[in-house]
mmCIF file with all atom_site columns, C-alpha atoms and ligand atoms in Angstrom:
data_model
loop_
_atom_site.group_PDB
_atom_site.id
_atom_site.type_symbol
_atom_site.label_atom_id
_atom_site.label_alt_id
_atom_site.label_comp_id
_atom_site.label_asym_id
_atom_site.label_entity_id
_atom_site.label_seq_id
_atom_site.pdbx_PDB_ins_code
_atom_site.Cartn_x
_atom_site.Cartn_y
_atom_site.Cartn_z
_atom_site.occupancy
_atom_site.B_iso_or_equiv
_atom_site.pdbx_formal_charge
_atom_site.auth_seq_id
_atom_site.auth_comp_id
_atom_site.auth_asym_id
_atom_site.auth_atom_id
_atom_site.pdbx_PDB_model_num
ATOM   1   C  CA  . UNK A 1 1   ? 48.106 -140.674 41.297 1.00 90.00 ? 1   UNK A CA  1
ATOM   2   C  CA  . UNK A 1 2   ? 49.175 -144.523 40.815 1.00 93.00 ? 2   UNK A CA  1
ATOM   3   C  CA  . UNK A 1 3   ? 46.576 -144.936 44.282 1.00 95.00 ? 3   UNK A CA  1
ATOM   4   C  CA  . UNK A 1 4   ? 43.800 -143.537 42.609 1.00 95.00 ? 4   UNK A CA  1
ATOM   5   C  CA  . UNK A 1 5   ? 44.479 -145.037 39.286 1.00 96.00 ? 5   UNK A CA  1
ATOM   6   C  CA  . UNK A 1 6   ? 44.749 -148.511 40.913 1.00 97.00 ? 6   UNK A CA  1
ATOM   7   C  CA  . UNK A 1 7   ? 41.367 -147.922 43.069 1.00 97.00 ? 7   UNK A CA  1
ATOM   8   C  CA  . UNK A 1 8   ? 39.235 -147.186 40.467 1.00 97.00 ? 8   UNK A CA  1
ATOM   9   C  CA  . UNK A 1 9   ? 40.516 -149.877 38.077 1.00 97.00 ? 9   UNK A CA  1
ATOM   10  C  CA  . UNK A 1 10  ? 40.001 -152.640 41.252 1.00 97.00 ? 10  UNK A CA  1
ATOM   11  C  CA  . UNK A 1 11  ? 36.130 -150.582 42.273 1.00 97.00 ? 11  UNK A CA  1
ATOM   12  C  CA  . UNK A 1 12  ? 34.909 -148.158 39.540 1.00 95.00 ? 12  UNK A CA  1
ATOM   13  C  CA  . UNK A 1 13  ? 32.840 -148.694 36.767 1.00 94.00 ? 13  UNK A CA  1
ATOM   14  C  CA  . UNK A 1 14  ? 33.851 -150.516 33.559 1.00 96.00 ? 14  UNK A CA  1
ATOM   15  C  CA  . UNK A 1 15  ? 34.147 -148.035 31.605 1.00 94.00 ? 15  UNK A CA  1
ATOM   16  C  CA  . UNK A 1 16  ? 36.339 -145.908 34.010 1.00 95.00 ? 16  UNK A CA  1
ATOM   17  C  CA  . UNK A 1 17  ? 38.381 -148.794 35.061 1.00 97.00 ? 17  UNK A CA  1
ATOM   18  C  CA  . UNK A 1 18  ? 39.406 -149.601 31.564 1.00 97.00 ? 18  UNK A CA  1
ATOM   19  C  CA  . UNK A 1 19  ? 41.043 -146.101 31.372 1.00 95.00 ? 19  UNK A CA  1
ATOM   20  C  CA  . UNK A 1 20  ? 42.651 -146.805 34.250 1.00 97.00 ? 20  UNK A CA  1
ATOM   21  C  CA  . UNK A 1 21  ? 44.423 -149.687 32.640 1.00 97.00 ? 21  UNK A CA  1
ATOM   22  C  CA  . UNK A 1 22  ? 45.313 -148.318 29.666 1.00 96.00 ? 22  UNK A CA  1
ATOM   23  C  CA  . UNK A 1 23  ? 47.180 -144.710 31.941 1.00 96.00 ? 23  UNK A CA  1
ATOM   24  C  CA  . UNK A 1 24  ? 49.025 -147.342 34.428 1.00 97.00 ? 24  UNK A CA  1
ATOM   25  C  CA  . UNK A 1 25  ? 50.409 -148.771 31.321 1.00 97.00 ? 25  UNK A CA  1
ATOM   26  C  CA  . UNK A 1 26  ? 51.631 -145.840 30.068 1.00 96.00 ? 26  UNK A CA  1
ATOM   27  C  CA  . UNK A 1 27  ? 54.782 -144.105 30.609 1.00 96.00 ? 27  UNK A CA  1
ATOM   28  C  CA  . UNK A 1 28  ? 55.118 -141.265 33.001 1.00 94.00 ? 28  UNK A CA  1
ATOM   29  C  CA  . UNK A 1 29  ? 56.370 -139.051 30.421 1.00 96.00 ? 29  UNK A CA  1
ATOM   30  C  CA  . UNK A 1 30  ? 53.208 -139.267 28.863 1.00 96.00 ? 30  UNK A CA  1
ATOM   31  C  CA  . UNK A 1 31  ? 50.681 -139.073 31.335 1.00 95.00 ? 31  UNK A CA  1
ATOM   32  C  CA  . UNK A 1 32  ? 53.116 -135.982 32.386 1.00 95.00 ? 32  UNK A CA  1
ATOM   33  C  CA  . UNK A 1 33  ? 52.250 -134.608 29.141 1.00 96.00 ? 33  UNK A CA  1
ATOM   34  C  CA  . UNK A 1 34  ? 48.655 -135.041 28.718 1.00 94.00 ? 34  UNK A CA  1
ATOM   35  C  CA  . UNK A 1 35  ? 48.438 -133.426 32.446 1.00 94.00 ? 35  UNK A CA  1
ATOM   36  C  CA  . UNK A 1 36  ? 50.281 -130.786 30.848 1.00 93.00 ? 36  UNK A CA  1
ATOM   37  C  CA  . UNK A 1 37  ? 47.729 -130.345 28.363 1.00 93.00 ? 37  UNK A CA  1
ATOM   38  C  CA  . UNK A 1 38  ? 45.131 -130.275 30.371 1.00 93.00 ? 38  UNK A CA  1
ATOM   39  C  CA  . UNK A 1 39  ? 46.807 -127.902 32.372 1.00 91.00 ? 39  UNK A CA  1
ATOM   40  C  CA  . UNK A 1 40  ? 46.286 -125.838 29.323 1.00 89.00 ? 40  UNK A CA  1
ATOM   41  C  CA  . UNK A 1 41  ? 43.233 -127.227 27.954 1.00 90.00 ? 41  UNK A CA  1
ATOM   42  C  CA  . UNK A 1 42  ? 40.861 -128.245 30.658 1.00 90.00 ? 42  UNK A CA  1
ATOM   43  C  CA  . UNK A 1 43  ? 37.817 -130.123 29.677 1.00 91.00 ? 43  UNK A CA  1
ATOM   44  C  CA  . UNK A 1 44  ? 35.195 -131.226 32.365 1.00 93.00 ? 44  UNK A CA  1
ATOM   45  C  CA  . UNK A 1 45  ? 35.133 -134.850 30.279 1.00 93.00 ? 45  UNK A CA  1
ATOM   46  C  CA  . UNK A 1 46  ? 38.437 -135.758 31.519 1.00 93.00 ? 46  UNK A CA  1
ATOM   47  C  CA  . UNK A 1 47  ? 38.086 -138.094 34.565 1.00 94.00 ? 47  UNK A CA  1
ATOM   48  C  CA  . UNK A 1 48  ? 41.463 -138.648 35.381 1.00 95.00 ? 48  UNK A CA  1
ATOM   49  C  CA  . UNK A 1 49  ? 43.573 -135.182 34.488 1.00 95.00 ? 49  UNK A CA  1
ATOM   50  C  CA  . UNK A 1 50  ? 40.433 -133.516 36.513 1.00 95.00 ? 50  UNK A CA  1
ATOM   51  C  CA  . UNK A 1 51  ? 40.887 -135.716 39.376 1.00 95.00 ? 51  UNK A CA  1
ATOM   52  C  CA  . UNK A 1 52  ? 44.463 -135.722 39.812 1.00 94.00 ? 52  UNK A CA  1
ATOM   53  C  CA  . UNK A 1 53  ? 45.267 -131.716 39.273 1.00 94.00 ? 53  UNK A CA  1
ATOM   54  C  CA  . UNK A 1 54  ? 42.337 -130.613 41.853 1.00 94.00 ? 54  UNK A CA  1
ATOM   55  C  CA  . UNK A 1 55  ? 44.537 -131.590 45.401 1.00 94.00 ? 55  UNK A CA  1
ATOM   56  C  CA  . UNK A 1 56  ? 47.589 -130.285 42.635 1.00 93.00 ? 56  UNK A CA  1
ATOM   57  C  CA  . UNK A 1 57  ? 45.939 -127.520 42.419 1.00 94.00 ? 57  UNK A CA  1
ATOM   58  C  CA  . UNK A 1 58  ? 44.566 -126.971 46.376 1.00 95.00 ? 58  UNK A CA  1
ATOM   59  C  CA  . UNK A 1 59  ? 48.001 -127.230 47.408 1.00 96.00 ? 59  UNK A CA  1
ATOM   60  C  CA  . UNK A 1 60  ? 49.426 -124.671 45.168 1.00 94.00 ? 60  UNK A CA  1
ATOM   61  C  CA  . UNK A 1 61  ? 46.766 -122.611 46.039 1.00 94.00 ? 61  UNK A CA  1
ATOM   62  C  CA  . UNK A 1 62  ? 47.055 -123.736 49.872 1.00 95.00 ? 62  UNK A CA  1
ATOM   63  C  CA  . UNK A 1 63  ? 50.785 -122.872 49.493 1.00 96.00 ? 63  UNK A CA  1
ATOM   64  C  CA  . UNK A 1 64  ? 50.769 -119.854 47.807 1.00 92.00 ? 64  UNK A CA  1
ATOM   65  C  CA  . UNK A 1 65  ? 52.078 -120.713 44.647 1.00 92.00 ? 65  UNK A CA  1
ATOM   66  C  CA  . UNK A 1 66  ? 50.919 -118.539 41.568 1.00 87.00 ? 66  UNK A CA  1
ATOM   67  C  CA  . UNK A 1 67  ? 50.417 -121.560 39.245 1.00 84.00 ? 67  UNK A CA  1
ATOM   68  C  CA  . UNK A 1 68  ? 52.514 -121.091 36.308 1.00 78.00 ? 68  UNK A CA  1
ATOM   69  C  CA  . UNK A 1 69  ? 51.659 -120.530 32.153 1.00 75.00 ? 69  UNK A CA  1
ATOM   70  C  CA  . UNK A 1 70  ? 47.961 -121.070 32.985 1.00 75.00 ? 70  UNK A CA  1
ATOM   71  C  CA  . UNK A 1 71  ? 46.740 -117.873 31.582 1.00 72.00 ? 71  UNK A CA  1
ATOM   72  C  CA  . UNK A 1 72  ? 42.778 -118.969 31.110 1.00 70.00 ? 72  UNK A CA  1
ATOM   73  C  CA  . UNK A 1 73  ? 39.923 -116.169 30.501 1.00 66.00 ? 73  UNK A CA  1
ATOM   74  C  CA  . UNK A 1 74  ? 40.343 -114.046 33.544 1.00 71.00 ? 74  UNK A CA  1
ATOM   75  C  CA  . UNK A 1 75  ? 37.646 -111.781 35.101 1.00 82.00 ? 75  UNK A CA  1
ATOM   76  C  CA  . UNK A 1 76  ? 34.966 -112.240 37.827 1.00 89.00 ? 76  UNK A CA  1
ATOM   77  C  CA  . UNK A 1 77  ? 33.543 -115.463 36.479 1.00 93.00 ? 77  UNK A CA  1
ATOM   78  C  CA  . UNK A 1 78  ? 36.546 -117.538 36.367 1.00 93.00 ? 78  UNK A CA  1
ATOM   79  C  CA  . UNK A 1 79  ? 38.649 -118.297 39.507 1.00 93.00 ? 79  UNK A CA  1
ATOM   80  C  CA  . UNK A 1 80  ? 41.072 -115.671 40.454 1.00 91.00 ? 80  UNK A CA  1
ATOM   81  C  CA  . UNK A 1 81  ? 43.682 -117.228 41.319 1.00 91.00 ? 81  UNK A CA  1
ATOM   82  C  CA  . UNK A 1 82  ? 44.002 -120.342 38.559 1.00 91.00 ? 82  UNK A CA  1
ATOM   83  C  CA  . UNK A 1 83  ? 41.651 -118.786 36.127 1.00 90.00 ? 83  UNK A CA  1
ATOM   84  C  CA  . UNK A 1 84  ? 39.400 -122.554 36.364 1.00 92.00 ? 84  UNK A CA  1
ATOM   85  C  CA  . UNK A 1 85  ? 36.172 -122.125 36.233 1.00 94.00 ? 85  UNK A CA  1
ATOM   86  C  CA  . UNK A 1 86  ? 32.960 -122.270 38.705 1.00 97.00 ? 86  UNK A CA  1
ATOM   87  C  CA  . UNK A 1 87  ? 31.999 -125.637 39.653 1.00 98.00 ? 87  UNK A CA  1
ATOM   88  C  CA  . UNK A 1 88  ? 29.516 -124.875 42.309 1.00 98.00 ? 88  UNK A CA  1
ATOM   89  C  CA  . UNK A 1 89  ? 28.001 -121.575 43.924 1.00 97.00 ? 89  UNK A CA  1
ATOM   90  C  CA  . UNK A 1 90  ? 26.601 -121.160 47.260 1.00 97.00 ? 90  UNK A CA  1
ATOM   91  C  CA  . UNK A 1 91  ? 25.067 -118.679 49.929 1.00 96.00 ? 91  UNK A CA  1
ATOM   92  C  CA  . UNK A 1 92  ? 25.930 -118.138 53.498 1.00 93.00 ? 92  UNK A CA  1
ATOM   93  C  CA  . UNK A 1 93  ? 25.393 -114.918 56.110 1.00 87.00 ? 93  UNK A CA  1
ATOM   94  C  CA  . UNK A 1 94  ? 28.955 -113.594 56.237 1.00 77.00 ? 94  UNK A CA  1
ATOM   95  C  CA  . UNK A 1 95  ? 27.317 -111.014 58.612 1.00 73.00 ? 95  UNK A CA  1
ATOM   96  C  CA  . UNK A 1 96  ? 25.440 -112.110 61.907 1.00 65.00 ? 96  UNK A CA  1
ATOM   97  C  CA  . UNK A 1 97  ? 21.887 -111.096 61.487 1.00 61.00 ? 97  UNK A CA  1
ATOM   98  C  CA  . UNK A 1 98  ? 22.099 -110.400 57.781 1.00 59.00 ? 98  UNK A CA  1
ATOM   99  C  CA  . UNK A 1 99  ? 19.049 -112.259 55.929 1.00 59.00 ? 99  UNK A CA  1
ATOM   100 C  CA  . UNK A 1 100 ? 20.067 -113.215 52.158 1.00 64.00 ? 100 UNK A CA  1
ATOM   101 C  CA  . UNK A 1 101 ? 23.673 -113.762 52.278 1.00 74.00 ? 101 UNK A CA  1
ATOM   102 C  CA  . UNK A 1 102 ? 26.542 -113.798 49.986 1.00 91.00 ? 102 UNK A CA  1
ATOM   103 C  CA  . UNK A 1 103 ? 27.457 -115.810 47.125 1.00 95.00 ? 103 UNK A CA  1
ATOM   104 C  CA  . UNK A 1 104 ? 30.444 -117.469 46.339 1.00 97.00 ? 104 UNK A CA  1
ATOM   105 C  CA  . UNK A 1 105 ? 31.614 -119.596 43.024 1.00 97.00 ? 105 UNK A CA  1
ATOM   106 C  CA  . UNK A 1 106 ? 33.533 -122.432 44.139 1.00 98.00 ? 106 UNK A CA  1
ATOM   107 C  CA  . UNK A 1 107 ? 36.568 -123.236 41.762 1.00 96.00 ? 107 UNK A CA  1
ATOM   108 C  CA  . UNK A 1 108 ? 36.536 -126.480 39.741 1.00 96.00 ? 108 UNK A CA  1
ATOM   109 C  CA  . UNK A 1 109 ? 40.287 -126.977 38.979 1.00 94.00 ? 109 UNK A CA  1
ATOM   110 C  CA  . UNK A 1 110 ? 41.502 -125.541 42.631 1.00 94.00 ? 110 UNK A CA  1
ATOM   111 C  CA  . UNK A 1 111 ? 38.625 -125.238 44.216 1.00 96.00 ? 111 UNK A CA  1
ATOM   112 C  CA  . UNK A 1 112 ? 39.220 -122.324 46.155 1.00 94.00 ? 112 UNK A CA  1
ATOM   113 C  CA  . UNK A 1 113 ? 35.922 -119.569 46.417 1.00 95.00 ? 113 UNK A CA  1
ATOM   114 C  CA  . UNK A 1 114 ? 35.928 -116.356 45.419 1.00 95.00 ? 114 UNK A CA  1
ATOM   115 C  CA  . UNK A 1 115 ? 32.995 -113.631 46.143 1.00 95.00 ? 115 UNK A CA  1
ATOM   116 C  CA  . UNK A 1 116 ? 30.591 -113.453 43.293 1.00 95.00 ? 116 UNK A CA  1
ATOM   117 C  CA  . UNK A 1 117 ? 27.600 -110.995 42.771 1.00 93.00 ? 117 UNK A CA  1
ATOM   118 C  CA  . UNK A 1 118 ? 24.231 -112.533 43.543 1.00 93.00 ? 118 UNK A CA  1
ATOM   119 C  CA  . UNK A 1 119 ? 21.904 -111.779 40.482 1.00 94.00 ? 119 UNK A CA  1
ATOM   120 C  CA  . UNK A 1 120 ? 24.264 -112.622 37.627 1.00 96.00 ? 120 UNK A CA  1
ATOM   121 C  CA  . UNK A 1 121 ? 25.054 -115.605 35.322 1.00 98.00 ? 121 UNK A CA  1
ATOM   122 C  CA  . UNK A 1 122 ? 28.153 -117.127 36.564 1.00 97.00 ? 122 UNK A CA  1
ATOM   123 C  CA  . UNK A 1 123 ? 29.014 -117.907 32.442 1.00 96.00 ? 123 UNK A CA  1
ATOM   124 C  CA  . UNK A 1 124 ? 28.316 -114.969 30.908 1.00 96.00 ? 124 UNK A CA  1
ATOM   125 C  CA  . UNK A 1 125 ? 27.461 -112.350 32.844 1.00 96.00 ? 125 UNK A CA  1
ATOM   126 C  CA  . UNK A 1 126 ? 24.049 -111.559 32.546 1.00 97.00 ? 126 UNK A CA  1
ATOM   127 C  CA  . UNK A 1 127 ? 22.545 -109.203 35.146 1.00 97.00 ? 127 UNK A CA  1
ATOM   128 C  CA  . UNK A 1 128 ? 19.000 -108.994 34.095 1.00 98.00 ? 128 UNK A CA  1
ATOM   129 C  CA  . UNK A 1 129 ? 16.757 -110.720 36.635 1.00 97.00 ? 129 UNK A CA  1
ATOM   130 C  CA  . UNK A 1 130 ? 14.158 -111.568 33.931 1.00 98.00 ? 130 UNK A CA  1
ATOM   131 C  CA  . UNK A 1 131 ? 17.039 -113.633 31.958 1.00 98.00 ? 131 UNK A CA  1
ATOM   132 C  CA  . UNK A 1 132 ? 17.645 -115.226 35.342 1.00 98.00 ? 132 UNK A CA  1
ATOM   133 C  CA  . UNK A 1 133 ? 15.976 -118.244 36.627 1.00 97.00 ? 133 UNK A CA  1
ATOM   134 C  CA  . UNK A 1 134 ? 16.300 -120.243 39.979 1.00 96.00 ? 134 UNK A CA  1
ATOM   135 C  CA  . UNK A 1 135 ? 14.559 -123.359 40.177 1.00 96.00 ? 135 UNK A CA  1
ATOM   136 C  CA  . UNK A 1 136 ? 14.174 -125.608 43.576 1.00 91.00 ? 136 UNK A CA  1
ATOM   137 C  CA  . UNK A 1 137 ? 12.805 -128.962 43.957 1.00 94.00 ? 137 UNK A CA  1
ATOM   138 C  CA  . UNK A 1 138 ? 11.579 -129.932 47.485 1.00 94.00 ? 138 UNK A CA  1
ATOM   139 C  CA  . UNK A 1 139 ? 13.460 -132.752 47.841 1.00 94.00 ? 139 UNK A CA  1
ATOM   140 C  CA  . UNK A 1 140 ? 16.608 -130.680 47.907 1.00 95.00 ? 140 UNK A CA  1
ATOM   141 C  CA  . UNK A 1 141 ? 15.392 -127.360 49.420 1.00 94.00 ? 141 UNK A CA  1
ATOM   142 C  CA  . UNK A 1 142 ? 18.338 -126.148 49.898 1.00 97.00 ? 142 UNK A CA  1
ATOM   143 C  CA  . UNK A 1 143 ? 20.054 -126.255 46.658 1.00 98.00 ? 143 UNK A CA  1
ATOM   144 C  CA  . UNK A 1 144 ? 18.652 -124.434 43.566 1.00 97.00 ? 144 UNK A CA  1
ATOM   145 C  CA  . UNK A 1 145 ? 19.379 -124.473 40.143 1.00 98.00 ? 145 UNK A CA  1
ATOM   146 C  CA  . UNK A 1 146 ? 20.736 -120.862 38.725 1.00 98.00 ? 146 UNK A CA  1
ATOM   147 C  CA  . UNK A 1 147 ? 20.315 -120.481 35.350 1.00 98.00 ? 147 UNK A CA  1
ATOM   148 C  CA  . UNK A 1 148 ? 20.194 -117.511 32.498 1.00 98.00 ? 148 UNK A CA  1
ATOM   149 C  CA  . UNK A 1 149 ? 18.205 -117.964 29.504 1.00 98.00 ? 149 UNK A CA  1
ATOM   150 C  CA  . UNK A 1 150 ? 20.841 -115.907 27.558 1.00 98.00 ? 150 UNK A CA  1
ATOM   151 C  CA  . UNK A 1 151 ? 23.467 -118.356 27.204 1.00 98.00 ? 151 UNK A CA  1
ATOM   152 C  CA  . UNK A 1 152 ? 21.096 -121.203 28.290 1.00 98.00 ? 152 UNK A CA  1
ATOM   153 C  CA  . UNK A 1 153 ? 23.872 -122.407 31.007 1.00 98.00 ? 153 UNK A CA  1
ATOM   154 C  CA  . UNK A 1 154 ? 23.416 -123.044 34.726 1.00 98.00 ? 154 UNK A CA  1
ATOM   155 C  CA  . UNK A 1 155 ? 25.103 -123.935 37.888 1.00 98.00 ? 155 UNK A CA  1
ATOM   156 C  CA  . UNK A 1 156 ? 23.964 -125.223 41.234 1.00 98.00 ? 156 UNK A CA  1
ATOM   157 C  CA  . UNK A 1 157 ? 23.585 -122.948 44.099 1.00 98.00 ? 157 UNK A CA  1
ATOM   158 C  CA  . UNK A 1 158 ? 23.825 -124.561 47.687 1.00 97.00 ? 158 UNK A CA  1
ATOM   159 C  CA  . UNK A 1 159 ? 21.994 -122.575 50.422 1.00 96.00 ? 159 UNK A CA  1
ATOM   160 C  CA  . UNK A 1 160 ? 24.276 -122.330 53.439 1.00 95.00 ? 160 UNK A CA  1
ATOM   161 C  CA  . UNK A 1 161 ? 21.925 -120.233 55.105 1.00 93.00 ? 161 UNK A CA  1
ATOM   162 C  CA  . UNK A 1 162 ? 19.431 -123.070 54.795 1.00 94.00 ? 162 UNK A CA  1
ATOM   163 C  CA  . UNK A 1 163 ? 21.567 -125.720 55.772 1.00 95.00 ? 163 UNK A CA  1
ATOM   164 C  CA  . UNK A 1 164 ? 24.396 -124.803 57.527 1.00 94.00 ? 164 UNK A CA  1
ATOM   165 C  CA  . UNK A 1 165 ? 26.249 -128.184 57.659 1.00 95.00 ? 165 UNK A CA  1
ATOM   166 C  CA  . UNK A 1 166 ? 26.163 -128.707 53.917 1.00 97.00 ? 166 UNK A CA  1
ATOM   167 C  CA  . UNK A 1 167 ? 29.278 -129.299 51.754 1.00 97.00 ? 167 UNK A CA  1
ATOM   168 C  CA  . UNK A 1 168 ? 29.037 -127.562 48.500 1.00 97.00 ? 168 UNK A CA  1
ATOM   169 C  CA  . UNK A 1 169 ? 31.467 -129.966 46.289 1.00 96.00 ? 169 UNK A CA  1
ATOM   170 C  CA  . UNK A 1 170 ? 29.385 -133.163 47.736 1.00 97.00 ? 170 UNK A CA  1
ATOM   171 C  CA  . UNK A 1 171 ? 25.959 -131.737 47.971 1.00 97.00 ? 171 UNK A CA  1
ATOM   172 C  CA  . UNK A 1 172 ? 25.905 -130.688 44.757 1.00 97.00 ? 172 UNK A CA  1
ATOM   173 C  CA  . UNK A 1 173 ? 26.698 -133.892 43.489 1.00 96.00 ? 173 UNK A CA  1
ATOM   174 C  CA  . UNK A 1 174 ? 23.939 -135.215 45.863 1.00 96.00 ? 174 UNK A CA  1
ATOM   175 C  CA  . UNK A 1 175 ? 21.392 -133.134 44.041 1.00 96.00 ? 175 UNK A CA  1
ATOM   176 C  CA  . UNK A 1 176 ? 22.064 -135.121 40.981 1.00 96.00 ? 176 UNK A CA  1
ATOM   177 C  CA  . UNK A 1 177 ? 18.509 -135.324 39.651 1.00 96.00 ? 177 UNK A CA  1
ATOM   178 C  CA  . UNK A 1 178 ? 17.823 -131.221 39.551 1.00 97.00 ? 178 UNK A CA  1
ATOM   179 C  CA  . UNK A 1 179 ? 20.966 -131.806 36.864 1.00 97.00 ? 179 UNK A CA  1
ATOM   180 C  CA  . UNK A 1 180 ? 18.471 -134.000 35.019 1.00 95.00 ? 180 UNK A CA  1
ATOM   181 C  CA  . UNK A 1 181 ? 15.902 -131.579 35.447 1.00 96.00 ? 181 UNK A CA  1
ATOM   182 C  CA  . UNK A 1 182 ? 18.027 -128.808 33.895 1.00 97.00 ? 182 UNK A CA  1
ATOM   183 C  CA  . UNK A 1 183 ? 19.455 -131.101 31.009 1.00 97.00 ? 183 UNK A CA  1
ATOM   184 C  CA  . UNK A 1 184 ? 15.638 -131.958 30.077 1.00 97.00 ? 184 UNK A CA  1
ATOM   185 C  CA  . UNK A 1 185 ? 15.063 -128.085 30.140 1.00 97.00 ? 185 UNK A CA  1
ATOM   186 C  CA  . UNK A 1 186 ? 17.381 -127.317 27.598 1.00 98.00 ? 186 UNK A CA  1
ATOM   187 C  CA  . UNK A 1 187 ? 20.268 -125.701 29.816 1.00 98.00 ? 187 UNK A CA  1
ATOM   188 C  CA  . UNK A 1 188 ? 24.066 -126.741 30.411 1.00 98.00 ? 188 UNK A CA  1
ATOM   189 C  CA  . UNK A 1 189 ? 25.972 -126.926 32.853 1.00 98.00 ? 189 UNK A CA  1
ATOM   190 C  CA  . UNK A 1 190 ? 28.840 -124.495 32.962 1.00 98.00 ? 190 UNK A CA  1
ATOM   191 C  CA  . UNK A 1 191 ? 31.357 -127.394 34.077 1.00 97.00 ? 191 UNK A CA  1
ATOM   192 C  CA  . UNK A 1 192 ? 30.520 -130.962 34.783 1.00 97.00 ? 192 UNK A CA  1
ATOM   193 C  CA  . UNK A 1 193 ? 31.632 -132.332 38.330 1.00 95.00 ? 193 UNK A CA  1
ATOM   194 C  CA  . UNK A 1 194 ? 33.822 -135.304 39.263 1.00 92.00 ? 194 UNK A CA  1
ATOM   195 C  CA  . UNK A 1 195 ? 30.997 -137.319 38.718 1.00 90.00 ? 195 UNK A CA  1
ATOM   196 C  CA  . UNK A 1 196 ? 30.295 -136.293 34.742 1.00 91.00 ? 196 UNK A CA  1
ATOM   197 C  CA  . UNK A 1 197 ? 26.833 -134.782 35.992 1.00 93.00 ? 197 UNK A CA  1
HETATM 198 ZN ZN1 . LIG B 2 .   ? 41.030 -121.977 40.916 1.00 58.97 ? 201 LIG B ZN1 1
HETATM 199 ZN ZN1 . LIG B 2 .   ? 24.440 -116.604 30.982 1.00 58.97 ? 202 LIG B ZN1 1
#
């Protein structure tokens, strides 16, 4: 933690930097306790507590280790096994030959994936395809915007079956200006990435 912390106050951004400062001056027991709430409490705002709990998180997950008093919402559309939810969906042919492919929602605290049905809002479960919108921009053909014009939230869908070698987590953030698009439109996001896009 005290590596990133120092990178991003000697490289990032003022603003970011500055908070930096002010958590390398602070005493462990209190940066232990405001991981600890947002452990709890997770808000896609949060640089830092977002940052430092995903590899946290990966490794538990990596190792097996049922995370502990982190009862979130449950069901299908948050993670299943840390109860975060989606940052990022995306396609790929899990059977040779098979044309559409199957989604996944990528986690945003541990980012594991779990399987996800295709035609349904990721934040509230709509399953009518008329509330359902996808919207591509040719720049990034193979990432889409899905959103549902019931609770007016979206994620971003990358197309593995389009482009095989893409990464989800980093392509997504690549598509940065279809966020823009979907902001302008009215829709939000369902939980911010690294990034705060
Ligand atoms: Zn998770
Ligand atoms: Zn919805």
């Amino acid at each position: 933690m005290t590596g990133l912390l120092e990178c991003v106050e000697r490289y990032g951004p003022e603003s970011l930097a500055e908070e930096a400062r002010v958590v390398l001056a602070a005493e462990p027991t209190v940066v232990a306790l405001e991981l600890i709430e947002y452990w709890h409490n997770p808000s896609d705002m949060q640089f830092f507590p977002k940052a430092v709990l995903q590899p946290y998180a990966l490794w538990l997950a990596e190792s097996r280790t049922t995370p502990a008093r982190r009862e979130l919402a449950g069901g299908e559309r948050t993670c299943p096994f840390c109860g975060g939810k989606p940052q990022v969906s995306f396609l790929q042919s899990k059977e040779s030959g098979a044309e559409s492919g199957n989604r996944d929602l990528v986690c945003a605290t541990c980012l594991c994936s779990w399987e996800f049905r295709r035609v349904v809002c990721a934040n509230c479960g709509e399953e009518r395809p008329a509330k359902l919108g996808y919207f591509h921009s040719p720049e990034f053909a193979y990432v889409r915007i899905e959103a549902c014009d019931t609770c007016k939230h979206y994620i971003k869908g990358i197309d593995l079956t389009r482009l095989g070698h893409a990464v989800p987590l980093v392509d997504e953030i690549y598509a940065a200006p279809l966020d823009l698009w979907a902001r302008e439109h009215g829709y939000t996001k369902i939980e911010l990435n690294l990034v705060g896009l």
